[in-house]
mmCIF file of C-alpha atoms and ligand atoms in Angstrom:
data_model
loop_
_atom_site.group_PDB
_atom_site.id
_atom_site.type_symbol
_atom_site.label_atom_id
_atom_site.label_comp_id
_atom_site.label_asym_id
_atom_site.label_seq_id
_atom_site.Cartn_x
_atom_site.Cartn_y
_atom_site.Cartn_z
ATOM 1 C CA MET A 25 -22.190 -17.279 -28.281
ATOM 2 C CA LYS A 26 -22.190 -13.670 -29.509
ATOM 3 C CA ASN A 27 -19.167 -11.451 -29.063
ATOM 4 C CA TYR A 28 -19.929 -9.179 -26.105
ATOM 5 C CA LYS A 29 -17.843 -6.083 -25.457
ATOM 6 C CA ASN A 30 -18.182 -6.560 -21.683
ATOM 7 C CA VAL A 31 -17.116 -10.243 -21.598
ATOM 8 C CA PHE A 32 -13.486 -11.228 -21.100
ATOM 9 C CA ILE A 33 -12.536 -14.887 -21.373
ATOM 10 C CA PHE A 34 -9.007 -15.474 -20.173
ATOM 11 C CA ASP A 35 -7.979 -18.825 -21.637
ATOM 12 C CA HIS A 36 -4.578 -18.288 -20.012
ATOM 13 C CA PRO A 37 -2.372 -21.408 -20.268
ATOM 14 C CA LEU A 38 -1.587 -21.510 -16.533
ATOM 15 C CA ILE A 39 -5.246 -21.059 -15.646
ATOM 16 C CA LYS A 40 -6.161 -23.830 -18.131
ATOM 17 C CA HIS A 41 -3.650 -26.110 -16.431
ATOM 18 C CA LYS A 42 -5.176 -25.484 -13.015
ATOM 19 C CA ILE A 43 -8.754 -25.798 -14.272
ATOM 20 C CA SER A 44 -8.059 -29.252 -15.681
ATOM 21 C CA ILE A 45 -7.053 -30.402 -12.182
ATOM 22 C CA LEU A 46 -10.053 -28.615 -10.666
ATOM 23 C CA ARG A 47 -12.463 -30.467 -12.969
ATOM 24 C CA ASP A 48 -11.109 -33.900 -12.105
ATOM 25 C CA LYS A 49 -13.576 -35.737 -9.870
ATOM 26 C CA ASN A 50 -10.632 -37.292 -8.006
ATOM 27 C CA THR A 51 -9.326 -33.901 -6.868
ATOM 28 C CA GLY A 52 -10.033 -33.710 -3.139
ATOM 29 C CA MET A 53 -11.496 -30.850 -1.107
ATOM 30 C CA LYS A 54 -8.191 -29.344 0.063
ATOM 31 C CA GLU A 55 -6.638 -29.221 -3.391
ATOM 32 C CA PHE A 56 -9.902 -27.999 -4.907
ATOM 33 C CA ARG A 57 -10.026 -25.109 -2.417
ATOM 34 C CA GLU A 58 -6.385 -24.191 -3.072
ATOM 35 C CA LEU A 59 -6.894 -24.238 -6.843
ATOM 36 C CA ILE A 60 -9.969 -22.002 -6.650
ATOM 37 C CA GLU A 61 -7.909 -19.539 -4.622
ATOM 38 C CA GLU A 62 -4.914 -19.633 -6.982
ATOM 39 C CA ILE A 63 -7.032 -19.230 -10.114
ATOM 40 C CA THR A 64 -8.865 -16.314 -8.515
ATOM 41 C CA THR A 65 -5.586 -14.548 -7.756
ATOM 42 C CA MET A 66 -4.555 -14.895 -11.405
ATOM 43 C CA MET A 67 -7.946 -13.654 -12.570
ATOM 44 C CA THR A 68 -7.780 -10.664 -10.240
ATOM 45 C CA TYR A 69 -4.381 -9.749 -11.601
ATOM 46 C CA GLU A 70 -5.658 -10.009 -15.185
ATOM 47 C CA SER A 71 -8.866 -8.073 -14.515
ATOM 48 C CA THR A 72 -7.272 -5.060 -12.873
ATOM 49 C CA ARG A 73 -5.345 -3.569 -15.759
ATOM 50 C CA ASP A 74 -7.693 -0.561 -15.608
ATOM 51 C CA VAL A 75 -7.555 -0.091 -11.830
ATOM 52 C CA GLU A 76 -7.238 3.554 -10.810
ATOM 53 C CA LEU A 77 -4.043 4.645 -9.123
ATOM 54 C CA ILE A 78 -3.138 7.745 -7.154
ATOM 55 C CA SER A 79 0.223 9.420 -7.354
ATOM 56 C CA VAL A 80 2.360 9.428 -4.225
ATOM 57 C CA LYS A 81 5.755 10.828 -3.343
ATOM 58 C CA VAL A 82 8.279 8.166 -2.388
ATOM 59 C CA GLU A 83 11.727 8.856 -0.972
ATOM 60 C CA THR A 84 14.202 6.293 -2.257
ATOM 61 C CA PRO A 85 17.699 6.211 -0.723
ATOM 62 C CA LEU A 86 18.717 8.501 -3.610
ATOM 63 C CA GLU A 87 15.885 10.945 -4.306
ATOM 64 C CA VAL A 88 12.210 11.791 -4.068
ATOM 65 C CA THR A 89 10.145 10.321 -6.889
ATOM 66 C CA THR A 90 6.497 10.306 -7.946
ATOM 67 C CA GLN A 91 5.054 6.792 -7.901
ATOM 68 C CA TYR A 92 1.585 5.198 -8.107
ATOM 69 C CA LYS A 93 -0.478 3.254 -5.603
ATOM 70 C CA VAL A 94 -3.924 1.727 -5.326
ATOM 71 C CA PRO A 95 -5.839 4.037 -2.945
ATOM 72 C CA GLU A 96 -6.590 2.553 0.493
ATOM 73 C CA GLU A 97 -10.141 1.313 0.954
ATOM 74 C CA SER A 98 -10.914 1.482 -2.777
ATOM 75 C CA VAL A 99 -11.817 -2.184 -3.274
ATOM 76 C CA ALA A 100 -14.452 -4.504 -1.811
ATOM 77 C CA ILE A 101 -15.072 -8.196 -2.391
ATOM 78 C CA VAL A 102 -18.557 -9.664 -2.466
ATOM 79 C CA PRO A 103 -18.802 -13.452 -2.728
ATOM 80 C CA ILE A 104 -22.110 -15.021 -3.695
ATOM 81 C CA LEU A 105 -22.686 -17.582 -0.935
ATOM 82 C CA ARG A 106 -21.717 -20.245 -0.622
ATOM 83 C CA ALA A 107 -19.272 -21.124 -3.360
ATOM 84 C CA GLY A 108 -18.078 -17.536 -3.894
ATOM 85 C CA LEU A 109 -16.480 -17.727 -0.431
ATOM 86 C CA GLY A 110 -13.786 -19.931 -1.942
ATOM 87 C CA MET A 111 -12.629 -17.007 -4.100
ATOM 88 C CA VAL A 112 -12.287 -14.372 -1.355
ATOM 89 C CA ASN A 113 -8.738 -15.264 -0.289
ATOM 90 C CA GLY A 114 -7.669 -15.220 -3.921
ATOM 91 C CA VAL A 115 -8.748 -11.571 -4.304
ATOM 92 C CA HIS A 116 -7.285 -10.765 -0.868
ATOM 93 C CA LYS A 117 -3.866 -11.912 -2.091
ATOM 94 C CA VAL A 118 -3.956 -8.916 -4.470
ATOM 95 C CA PHE A 119 -5.967 -6.489 -2.293
ATOM 96 C CA PRO A 120 -5.233 -7.542 1.299
ATOM 97 C CA THR A 121 -7.206 -4.738 2.943
ATOM 98 C CA ALA A 122 -10.369 -5.105 0.859
ATOM 99 C CA LYS A 123 -13.511 -5.294 2.964
ATOM 100 C CA VAL A 124 -15.888 -8.158 2.354
ATOM 101 C CA GLY A 125 -19.647 -8.123 1.900
ATOM 102 C CA HIS A 126 -21.797 -11.226 1.468
ATOM 103 C CA ILE A 127 -24.780 -12.019 -0.704
ATOM 104 C CA GLY A 128 -26.542 -15.308 -0.073
ATOM 105 C CA MET A 129 -28.224 -16.927 -3.061
ATOM 106 C CA TYR A 130 -29.382 -20.450 -3.623
ATOM 107 C CA ARG A 131 -30.920 -21.933 -6.736
ATOM 108 C CA ASP A 132 -34.314 -23.477 -6.299
ATOM 109 C CA GLU A 133 -33.589 -27.007 -7.493
ATOM 110 C CA GLU A 134 -36.898 -27.291 -9.346
ATOM 111 C CA THR A 135 -37.171 -23.910 -11.033
ATOM 112 C CA LEU A 136 -33.417 -23.063 -11.043
ATOM 113 C CA GLU A 137 -34.519 -19.550 -9.990
ATOM 114 C CA PRO A 138 -32.118 -17.837 -7.558
ATOM 115 C CA GLN A 139 -33.426 -16.843 -4.121
ATOM 116 C CA GLU A 140 -31.654 -14.136 -2.090
ATOM 117 C CA TYR A 141 -31.453 -15.140 1.574
ATOM 118 C CA TYR A 142 -28.745 -12.828 2.948
ATOM 119 C CA CYS A 143 -27.098 -9.502 2.165
ATOM 120 C CA LYS A 144 -24.617 -7.638 4.344
ATOM 121 C CA LEU A 145 -22.270 -5.120 2.742
ATOM 122 C CA PRO A 146 -19.480 -2.916 4.118
ATOM 123 C CA ASP A 147 -20.255 0.775 4.729
ATOM 124 C CA GLY A 148 -19.221 2.988 1.845
ATOM 125 C CA ILE A 149 -19.342 0.155 -0.702
ATOM 126 C CA GLU A 150 -21.005 2.498 -3.221
ATOM 127 C CA ASN A 151 -17.668 4.304 -3.682
ATOM 128 C CA LYS A 152 -15.530 1.198 -4.076
ATOM 129 C CA THR A 153 -14.636 -1.081 -6.958
ATOM 130 C CA VAL A 154 -16.564 -4.226 -6.090
ATOM 131 C CA PHE A 155 -15.383 -7.690 -7.123
ATOM 132 C CA LEU A 156 -18.492 -9.847 -7.203
ATOM 133 C CA VAL A 157 -17.250 -13.443 -7.230
ATOM 134 C CA ASP A 158 -18.775 -16.864 -7.818
ATOM 135 C CA PRO A 159 -16.901 -19.800 -9.363
ATOM 136 C CA MET A 160 -19.873 -20.958 -11.467
ATOM 137 C CA LEU A 161 -21.902 -18.947 -13.971
ATOM 138 C CA ALA A 162 -24.551 -21.418 -15.126
ATOM 139 C CA THR A 163 -27.990 -20.007 -16.078
ATOM 140 C CA GLY A 164 -26.769 -16.592 -14.919
ATOM 141 C CA GLY A 165 -29.746 -16.127 -12.593
ATOM 142 C CA SER A 166 -27.686 -15.830 -9.383
ATOM 143 C CA ALA A 167 -25.188 -13.405 -10.912
ATOM 144 C CA CYS A 168 -27.903 -11.202 -12.447
ATOM 145 C CA ASP A 169 -29.798 -11.008 -9.169
ATOM 146 C CA ALA A 170 -26.631 -10.333 -7.158
ATOM 147 C CA LEU A 171 -25.704 -7.525 -9.583
ATOM 148 C CA ASP A 172 -29.219 -6.061 -9.225
ATOM 149 C CA ALA A 173 -28.857 -6.243 -5.431
ATOM 150 C CA LEU A 174 -25.501 -4.421 -5.511
ATOM 151 C CA LYS A 175 -26.763 -1.749 -7.914
ATOM 152 C CA LYS A 176 -29.877 -1.227 -5.773
ATOM 153 C CA ARG A 177 -27.544 -0.506 -2.851
ATOM 154 C CA GLY A 178 -25.680 2.142 -4.848
ATOM 155 C CA CYS A 179 -22.646 0.236 -6.196
ATOM 156 C CA LYS A 180 -21.500 1.888 -9.402
ATOM 157 C CA LYS A 181 -18.272 0.110 -10.264
ATOM 158 C CA ILE A 182 -18.589 -3.660 -10.230
ATOM 159 C CA LYS A 183 -16.502 -6.406 -11.814
ATOM 160 C CA PHE A 184 -17.988 -9.883 -11.939
ATOM 161 C CA MET A 185 -15.585 -12.841 -11.898
ATOM 162 C CA ALA A 186 -16.537 -16.478 -12.455
ATOM 163 C CA ILE A 187 -14.109 -19.321 -13.009
ATOM 164 C CA ILE A 188 -16.317 -21.409 -15.318
ATOM 165 C CA GLY A 189 -19.077 -19.960 -17.471
ATOM 166 C CA ALA A 190 -21.759 -21.590 -19.587
ATOM 167 C CA PRO A 191 -22.665 -19.732 -22.796
ATOM 168 C CA GLU A 192 -26.264 -19.365 -21.561
ATOM 169 C CA GLY A 193 -25.216 -17.654 -18.320
ATOM 170 C CA VAL A 194 -22.500 -15.488 -19.832
ATOM 171 C CA SER A 195 -24.967 -14.174 -22.458
ATOM 172 C CA LYS A 196 -27.653 -13.552 -19.858
ATOM 173 C CA VAL A 197 -25.375 -11.470 -17.616
ATOM 174 C CA ALA A 198 -23.722 -9.660 -20.530
ATOM 175 C CA GLU A 199 -27.122 -8.612 -21.906
ATOM 176 C CA ALA A 200 -28.836 -7.796 -18.598
ATOM 177 C CA HIS A 201 -25.814 -5.815 -17.335
ATOM 178 C CA PRO A 202 -23.965 -4.357 -20.345
ATOM 179 C CA ASP A 203 -22.209 -1.881 -18.025
ATOM 180 C CA ILE A 204 -20.561 -4.658 -15.988
ATOM 181 C CA PRO A 205 -17.341 -6.344 -17.109
ATOM 182 C CA VAL A 206 -17.721 -10.116 -16.865
ATOM 183 C CA TYR A 207 -14.468 -12.048 -16.431
ATOM 184 C CA VAL A 208 -14.563 -15.786 -17.033
ATOM 185 C CA SER A 209 -11.545 -18.092 -16.979
ATOM 186 C CA THR A 210 -13.039 -20.588 -19.347
ATOM 187 C CA LEU A 211 -16.208 -20.916 -21.392
ATOM 188 C CA ASP A 212 -17.737 -24.383 -21.241
ATOM 189 C CA ARG A 213 -20.000 -26.097 -23.762
ATOM 190 C CA GLN A 214 -23.535 -26.007 -22.356
ATOM 191 C CA LEU A 215 -25.877 -26.630 -19.443
ATOM 192 C CA ASN A 216 -27.502 -29.990 -18.840
ATOM 193 C CA GLU A 217 -31.217 -30.416 -18.067
ATOM 194 C CA ASN A 218 -30.526 -29.803 -14.344
ATOM 195 C CA GLY A 219 -28.705 -26.540 -14.973
ATOM 196 C CA TYR A 220 -25.230 -28.025 -14.423
ATOM 197 C CA ILE A 221 -22.359 -26.847 -16.583
ATOM 198 C CA LEU A 222 -20.872 -29.387 -19.030
ATOM 199 C CA PRO A 223 -18.124 -30.466 -18.810
ATOM 200 C CA GLY A 224 -17.966 -28.281 -15.670
ATOM 201 C CA LEU A 225 -16.681 -29.504 -12.343
ATOM 202 C CA GLY A 226 -19.875 -30.566 -10.563
ATOM 203 C CA ASP A 227 -21.262 -28.658 -7.602
ATOM 204 C CA ALA A 228 -18.639 -26.089 -6.609
ATOM 205 C CA GLY A 229 -20.103 -25.473 -3.128
ATOM 206 C CA ASP A 230 -20.172 -29.170 -2.265
ATOM 207 C CA ARG A 231 -16.630 -29.717 -3.523
ATOM 208 C CA LEU A 232 -15.306 -26.666 -1.637
ATOM 209 C CA PHE A 233 -16.954 -27.479 1.659
ATOM 210 C CA GLY A 234 -17.210 -31.268 1.513
ATOM 211 C CA THR A 235 -20.979 -31.316 1.881
ATOM 212 C CA LYS A 236 -21.523 -34.274 -0.477
HETATM 213 C C1 PRP B 25 -24.184 -22.342 -7.490
HETATM 214 C C2 PRP B 25 -23.043 -21.429 -7.858
HETATM 215 C C3 PRP B 25 -23.760 -20.185 -8.281
HETATM 216 C C4 PRP B 25 -25.014 -20.720 -8.898
HETATM 217 C C5 PRP B 25 -24.859 -20.625 -10.393
HETATM 218 O O1 PRP B 25 -24.675 -22.065 -6.246
HETATM 219 O O2 PRP B 25 -22.133 -21.224 -6.832
HETATM 220 O O3 PRP B 25 -24.074 -19.309 -7.206
HETATM 221 O O4 PRP B 25 -25.131 -22.083 -8.514
HETATM 222 O O5 PRP B 25 -26.024 -21.013 -11.003
HETATM 223 P P1 PRP B 25 -26.916 -20.031 -11.875
HETATM 224 O O6 PRP B 25 -25.971 -19.294 -12.770
HETATM 225 O O7 PRP B 25 -27.800 -20.980 -12.621
HETATM 226 O O8 PRP B 25 -27.670 -19.145 -10.946
HETATM 227 P P2 PRP B 25 -25.800 -22.958 -5.541
HETATM 228 O O9 PRP B 25 -27.149 -22.407 -5.829
HETATM 229 O O10 PRP B 25 -25.573 -24.405 -5.862
HETATM 230 O O11 PRP B 25 -25.558 -22.670 -4.010
HETATM 231 P P3 PRP B 25 -24.275 -22.985 -3.097
HETATM 232 O O12 PRP B 25 -23.154 -22.092 -3.564
HETATM 233 O O13 PRP B 25 -24.761 -22.635 -1.742
HETATM 234 O O14 PRP B 25 -23.923 -24.461 -3.237
HETATM 235 N N1 URA B 26 -23.589 -24.559 -9.775
HETATM 236 C C1 URA B 26 -22.545 -25.411 -9.627
HETATM 237 O O1 URA B 26 -21.959 -25.494 -8.536
HETATM 238 N N2 URA B 26 -22.179 -26.157 -10.677
HETATM 239 C C2 URA B 26 -22.786 -26.087 -11.858
HETATM 240 O O2 URA B 26 -22.384 -26.806 -12.792
HETATM 241 C C3 URA B 26 -23.872 -25.198 -12.003
HETATM 242 C C4 URA B 26 -24.246 -24.446 -10.949
#
C-alpha cells in the first residue's frame, strides 16, 4: 500500500494485544463487545492530539490560573450501522457529552456495493468534530459513502476510525477523501473473494450482536 499523508496506523502494543483476542473465533459476544469498546477508547485518545481547546480560568485553592478544556458540544459520534454501534461507548468514554448521529449502510452481498438505508444526525453537526466509526474497513465502499453523506450535510471536520483495515479499503478512502484523517488500529493482508478481511475477525456485526 502507498504511504498516504491522511492515514494513521496505530500498531500500538496494547491495541495489538487486544486485537489478537478480538480475532479469535472462540472469543464470545460479551468479551468481543468489551474489546471493541476498549480499543476504540485507546484509538480516540491517540487520534485527538490535534483537538482544539479553549482557555478557561480555574481557581485552585491557591490562585487563579489559565487552563485548557475541550469546548462543550464540540464533538459528535456517527457510527455506521450496525457494527459501528459497538464503538460508540468507546468514544463516549473520552467525550461523554458527544451527541450521536446514525448512518445505516449494508453491503449488498452480491455486488459488495454499500446501500444507505438510514441517516439521522444531531442538529448543528456541521460545526462539530465528527468521529465516523466502523470497526471494519474492507472494500471502503461503506466508509466512502458515509463520508459523502456527512459532507453533503455540511460536516467539515471529520475523523474516520476503523479497528481493522484492508489495504484495498484504506487506499480507497484515503484517495477519495484526502481531506479526512483515517485512523486504523491495524492493517490486514487482503480481502477474500467475498470481500472479507484476511486474517480479519469475521463479520463484526454478527459477532457484536450475536446474530449468527
Ligand atoms: C460491515 C462493516 C462495514 C462494512 C465494511 O458492515 O461493519 O460497515 O461491512 O465493508 P466495506 O468496506 O466493503 O463497505 P455490513 O455491511 O456487514 O453490515 P452490518 O454492520 O449491519 O453487519
Ligand atoms: N465486514 C465485516 O464485518 N468483516 C469483514 O471482514 C468485512 C466486512
